[in-house]
XYZ file of C-alpha atoms in Angstrom:
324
model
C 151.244 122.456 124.138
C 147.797 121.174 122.006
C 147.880 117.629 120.957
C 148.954 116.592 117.492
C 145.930 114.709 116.800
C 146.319 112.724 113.346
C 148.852 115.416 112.049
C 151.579 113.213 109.199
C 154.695 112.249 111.124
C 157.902 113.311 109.401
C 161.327 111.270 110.328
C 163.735 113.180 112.121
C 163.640 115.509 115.472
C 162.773 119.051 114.802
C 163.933 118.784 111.014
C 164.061 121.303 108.612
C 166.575 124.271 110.256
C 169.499 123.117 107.929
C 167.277 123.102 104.968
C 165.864 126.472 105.712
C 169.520 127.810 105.744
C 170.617 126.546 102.770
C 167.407 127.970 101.507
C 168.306 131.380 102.960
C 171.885 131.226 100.986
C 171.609 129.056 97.934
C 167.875 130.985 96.746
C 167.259 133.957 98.457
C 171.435 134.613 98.741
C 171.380 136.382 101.843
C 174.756 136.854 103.439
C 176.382 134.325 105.592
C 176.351 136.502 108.705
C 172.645 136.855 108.438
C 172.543 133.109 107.534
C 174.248 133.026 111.083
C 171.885 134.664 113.032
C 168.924 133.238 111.469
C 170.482 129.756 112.612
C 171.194 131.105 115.878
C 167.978 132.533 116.813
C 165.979 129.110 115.213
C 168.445 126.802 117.135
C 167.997 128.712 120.754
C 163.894 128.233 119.724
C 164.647 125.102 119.430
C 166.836 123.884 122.610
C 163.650 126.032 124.446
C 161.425 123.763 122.906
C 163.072 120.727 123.324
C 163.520 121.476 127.588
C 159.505 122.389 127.303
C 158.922 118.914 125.457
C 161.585 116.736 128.049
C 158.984 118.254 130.821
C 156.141 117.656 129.130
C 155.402 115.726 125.832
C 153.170 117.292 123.289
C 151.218 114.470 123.216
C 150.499 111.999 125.715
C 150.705 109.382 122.745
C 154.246 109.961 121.775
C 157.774 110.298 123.305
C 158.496 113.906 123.671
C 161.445 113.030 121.461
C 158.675 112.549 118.600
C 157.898 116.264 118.662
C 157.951 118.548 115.652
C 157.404 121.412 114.559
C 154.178 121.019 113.308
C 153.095 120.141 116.498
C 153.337 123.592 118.221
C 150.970 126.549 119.018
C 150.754 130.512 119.298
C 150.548 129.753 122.950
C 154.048 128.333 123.044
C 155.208 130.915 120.843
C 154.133 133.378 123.392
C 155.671 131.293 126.318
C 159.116 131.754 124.303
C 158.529 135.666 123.949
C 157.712 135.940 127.946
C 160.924 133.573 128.238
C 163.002 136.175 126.342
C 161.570 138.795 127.824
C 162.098 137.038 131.285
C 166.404 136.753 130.405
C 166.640 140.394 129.788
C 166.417 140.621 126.013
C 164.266 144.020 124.782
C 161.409 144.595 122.389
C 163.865 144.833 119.306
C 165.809 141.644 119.654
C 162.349 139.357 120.091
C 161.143 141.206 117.353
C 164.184 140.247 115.824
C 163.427 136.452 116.910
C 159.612 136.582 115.657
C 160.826 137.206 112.385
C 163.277 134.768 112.278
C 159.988 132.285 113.466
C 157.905 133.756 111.027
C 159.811 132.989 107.993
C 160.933 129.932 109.011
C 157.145 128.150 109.224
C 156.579 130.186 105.924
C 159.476 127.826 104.579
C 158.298 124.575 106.434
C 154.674 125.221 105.051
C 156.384 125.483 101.729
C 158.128 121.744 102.637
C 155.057 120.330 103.469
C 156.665 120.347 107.168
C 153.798 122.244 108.626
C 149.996 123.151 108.364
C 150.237 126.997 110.236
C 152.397 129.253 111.133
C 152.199 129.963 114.672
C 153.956 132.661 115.177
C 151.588 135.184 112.776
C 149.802 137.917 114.854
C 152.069 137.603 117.786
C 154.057 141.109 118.334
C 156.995 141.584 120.714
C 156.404 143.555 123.887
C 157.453 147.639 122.970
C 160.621 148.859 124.155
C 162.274 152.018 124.680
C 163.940 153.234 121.159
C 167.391 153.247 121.715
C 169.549 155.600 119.668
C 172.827 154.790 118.400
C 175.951 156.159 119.656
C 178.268 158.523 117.660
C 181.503 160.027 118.396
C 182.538 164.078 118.092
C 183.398 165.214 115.195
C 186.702 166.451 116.138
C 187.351 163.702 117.845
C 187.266 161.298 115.546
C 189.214 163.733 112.894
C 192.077 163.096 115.817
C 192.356 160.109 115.987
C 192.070 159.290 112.104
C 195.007 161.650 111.469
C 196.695 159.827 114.080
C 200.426 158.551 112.896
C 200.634 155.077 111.569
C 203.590 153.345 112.299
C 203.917 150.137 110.864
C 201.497 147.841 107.699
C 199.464 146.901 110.242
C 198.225 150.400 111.289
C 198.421 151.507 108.049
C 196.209 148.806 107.046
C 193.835 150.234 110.428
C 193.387 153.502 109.386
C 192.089 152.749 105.658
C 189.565 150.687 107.077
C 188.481 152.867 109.504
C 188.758 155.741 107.219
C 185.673 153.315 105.168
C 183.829 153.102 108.114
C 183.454 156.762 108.866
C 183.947 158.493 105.333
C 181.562 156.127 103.409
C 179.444 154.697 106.176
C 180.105 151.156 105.552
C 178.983 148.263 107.739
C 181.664 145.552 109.379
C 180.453 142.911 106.856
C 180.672 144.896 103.937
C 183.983 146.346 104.629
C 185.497 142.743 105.400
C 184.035 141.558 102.759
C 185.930 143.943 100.035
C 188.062 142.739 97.294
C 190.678 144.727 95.491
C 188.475 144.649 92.248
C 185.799 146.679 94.482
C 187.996 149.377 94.997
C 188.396 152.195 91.891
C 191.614 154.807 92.992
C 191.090 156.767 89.770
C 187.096 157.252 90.190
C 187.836 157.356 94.019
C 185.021 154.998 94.641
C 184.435 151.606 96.431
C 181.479 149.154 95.745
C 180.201 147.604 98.594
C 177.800 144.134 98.624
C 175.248 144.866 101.225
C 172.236 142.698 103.059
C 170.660 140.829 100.729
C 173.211 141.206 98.479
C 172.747 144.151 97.161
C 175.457 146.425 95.541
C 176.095 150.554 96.098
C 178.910 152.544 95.155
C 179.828 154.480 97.428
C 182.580 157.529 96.912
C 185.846 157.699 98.775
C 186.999 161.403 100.459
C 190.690 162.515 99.783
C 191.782 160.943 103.709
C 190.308 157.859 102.745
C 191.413 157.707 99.341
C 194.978 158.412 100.813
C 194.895 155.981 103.516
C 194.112 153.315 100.378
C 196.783 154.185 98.016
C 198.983 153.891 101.731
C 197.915 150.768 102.106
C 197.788 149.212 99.059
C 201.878 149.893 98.816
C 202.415 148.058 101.767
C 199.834 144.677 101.131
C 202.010 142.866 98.976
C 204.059 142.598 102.557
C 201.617 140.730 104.488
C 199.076 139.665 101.558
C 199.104 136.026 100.587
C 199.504 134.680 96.769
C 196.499 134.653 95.086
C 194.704 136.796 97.886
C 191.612 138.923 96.467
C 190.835 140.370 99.989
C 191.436 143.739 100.101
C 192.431 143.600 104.261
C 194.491 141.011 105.133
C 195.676 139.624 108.642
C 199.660 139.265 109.336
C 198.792 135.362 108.409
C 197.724 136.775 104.648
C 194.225 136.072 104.964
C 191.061 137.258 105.112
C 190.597 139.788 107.918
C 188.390 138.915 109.916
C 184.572 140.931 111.464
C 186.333 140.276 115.261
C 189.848 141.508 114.285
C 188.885 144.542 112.952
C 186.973 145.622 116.125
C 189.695 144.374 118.316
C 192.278 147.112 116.265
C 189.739 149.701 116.418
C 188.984 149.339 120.344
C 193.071 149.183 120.172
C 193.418 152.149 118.320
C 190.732 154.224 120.268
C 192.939 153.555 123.311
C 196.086 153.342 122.538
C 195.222 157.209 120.460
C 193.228 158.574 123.673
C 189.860 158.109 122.236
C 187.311 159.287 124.862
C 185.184 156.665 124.525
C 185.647 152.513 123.187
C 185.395 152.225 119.608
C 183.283 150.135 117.429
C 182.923 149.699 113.510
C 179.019 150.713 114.214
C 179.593 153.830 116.213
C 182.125 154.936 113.152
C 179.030 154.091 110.472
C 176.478 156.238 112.917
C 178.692 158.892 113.472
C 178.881 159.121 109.233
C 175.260 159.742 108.986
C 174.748 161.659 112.269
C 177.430 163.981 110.789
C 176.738 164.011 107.028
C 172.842 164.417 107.853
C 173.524 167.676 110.606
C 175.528 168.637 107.556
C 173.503 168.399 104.401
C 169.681 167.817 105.930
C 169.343 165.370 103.143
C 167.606 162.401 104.853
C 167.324 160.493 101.626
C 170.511 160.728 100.392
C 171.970 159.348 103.767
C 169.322 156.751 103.436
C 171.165 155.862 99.789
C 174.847 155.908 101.210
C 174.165 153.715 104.202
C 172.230 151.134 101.842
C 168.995 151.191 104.196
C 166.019 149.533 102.135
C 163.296 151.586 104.360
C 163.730 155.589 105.205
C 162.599 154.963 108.768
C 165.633 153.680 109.433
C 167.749 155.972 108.570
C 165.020 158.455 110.149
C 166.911 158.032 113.881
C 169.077 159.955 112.914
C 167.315 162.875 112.885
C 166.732 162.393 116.425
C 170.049 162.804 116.531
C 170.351 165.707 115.421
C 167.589 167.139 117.311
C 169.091 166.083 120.714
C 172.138 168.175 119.557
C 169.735 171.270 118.553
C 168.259 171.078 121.636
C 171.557 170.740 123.669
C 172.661 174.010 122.158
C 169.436 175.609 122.738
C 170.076 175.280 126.695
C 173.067 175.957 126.653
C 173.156 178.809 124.652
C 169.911 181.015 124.589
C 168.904 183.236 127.229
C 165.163 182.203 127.670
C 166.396 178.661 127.928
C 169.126 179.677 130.692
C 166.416 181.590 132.666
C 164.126 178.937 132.243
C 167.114 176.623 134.173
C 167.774 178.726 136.483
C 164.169 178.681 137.690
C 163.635 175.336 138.336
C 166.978 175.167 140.341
């Protein structure tokens, strides 16, 4: 780690995380799940930093409890990418933590709490693209007509009805109010990353697992209570409860495979686009801000193609057969 040289000292060790997340919700309003994760990412930076500066102080002048983060380099910024890569984490997630880094100094130079940024130019190491998981169709048609027997399933199925007939994420369905919901237009509006709003339409299952249960919620619901899923408590439900029911569900119903509120939202555009071929309009529903990312799931869709194609046609069986 270079030497601070005359750098200006600022009071406080490694100041200026909690200001850059109330910075992240008060002005730029993101979410407080991404708030999270930007605070999580910045605070394991941080600890790394700390252990590098307990081993070695940045300058020979101070106590390594003096450092800041001014005082730090691209070369320790690439340390901390081989250091993720070293604990197993892929290409995407230290992406994931450069931008976090990146945005961060961009808020600190704002502050006057540093001169560079020293994480600009540095790239995380490629991975293989992963694709997401989805379930079969027919499947999943199974085990959403599944019986409910009691508010609590009731309450289940309408939210997993949201995941998979309007492609929703976990956040966003949580996050619902009953004011969001309109039974007459059969349509939901959904607040998204960065805040941002879509409306989204509701198919008849869904729509009937909502009027279901909305006739039961004044049961559990508490007074006052906006949310539009509630625990047993009246509350809020909350992001880990609802995957806890749906891994429930998906095994106490036979599902083939654990179930998660993601797979449900990628099996929604994996099955509307092999439907419709209309990449932009599945781009619209699932609230991405850039196509490419809704573009995966056309790889979907071509690994199914070609999984019919040798299965089914005869050059393609021949062409098996030979290499056996």
């Amino acid at each position: 780690m270079h030497s601070a040289g005359n750098k200006p000292r600022h009071t406080g060790l490694f100041q200026g995380v909690d200001g850059f997340i109330r910075h992240l919700a008060s002005e730029k309003r993101l979410s407080p799940l991404t708030c999270e994760h930007y605070q999580r990412d910045l605070l394991r930076l941080q600890r790394w930093l700390q252990e590098c500066c307990q081993q070695q102080p940045i300058d020979q002048s101070q106590e390594p409890s003096e450092a800041r983060w001014q005082n730090f380099s691209s070369h320790d910024i690439r340390r901390y990418v081989a250091h993720l890569s070293r604990v197993g984490l892929n290409g995407r997630s230290i992406a994931r933590h450069l931008s976090a880094i990146r945005r961060f100094y961009h808020y600190l130079l704002r502050e006057g709490l540093a001169e560079n940024s020293p994480a600009e130019g540095i790239r995380a190491p490629k991975s293989g693209r992963r694709l997401p998981v989805v379930a079969d169709v027919d499947q999943l048609t199974h085990l959403l007509d599944a019986q409910a027997d009691d508010p609590l399933e009731l309450r289940d199925v309408c939210i997993f009805e949201l995941l998979y007939s309007a492609g929703v994420r976990l956040a966003e369905v949580a996050a619902l109010d009953l004011g969001t919901v309109d039974l007459a237009a059969a349509q939901v509006k959904v607040t998204g990353k960065a805040n941002k709003q879509r409306v989204l339409p509701i198919g008849r299952p869904a729509l009937a697992a909502l009027q279901a249960w909305l006739a039961v919620r004044p049961e559990l619901a508490g007074s006052g209570q906006q949310a539009l899923f509630v625990s047993r408590r009246g509350d809020r439900l909350s992001h880990r409860s609802i995957q806890v029911r749906l891994a429930r569900w998906g095994l106490v119903k036979g599902a083939d495979q654990k179930l998660h509120p993601h797979m449900l939202r990628h099996s929604f555009a994996s099955h509307l686009l092999e439907s419709s071929g209309d990449l932009r309009a599945v781009q619209e529903l699932l609230g991405h801000a850039d196509i490419a990312t809704t573009q995966v799931y056309t790889h979907l869709n071509f690994q199914h193609l070609a999984s019919v194609y040798d299965q089914s046609h005869p050059r393609a069986k021949r062409r098996r057969i030979n290499h056996e």
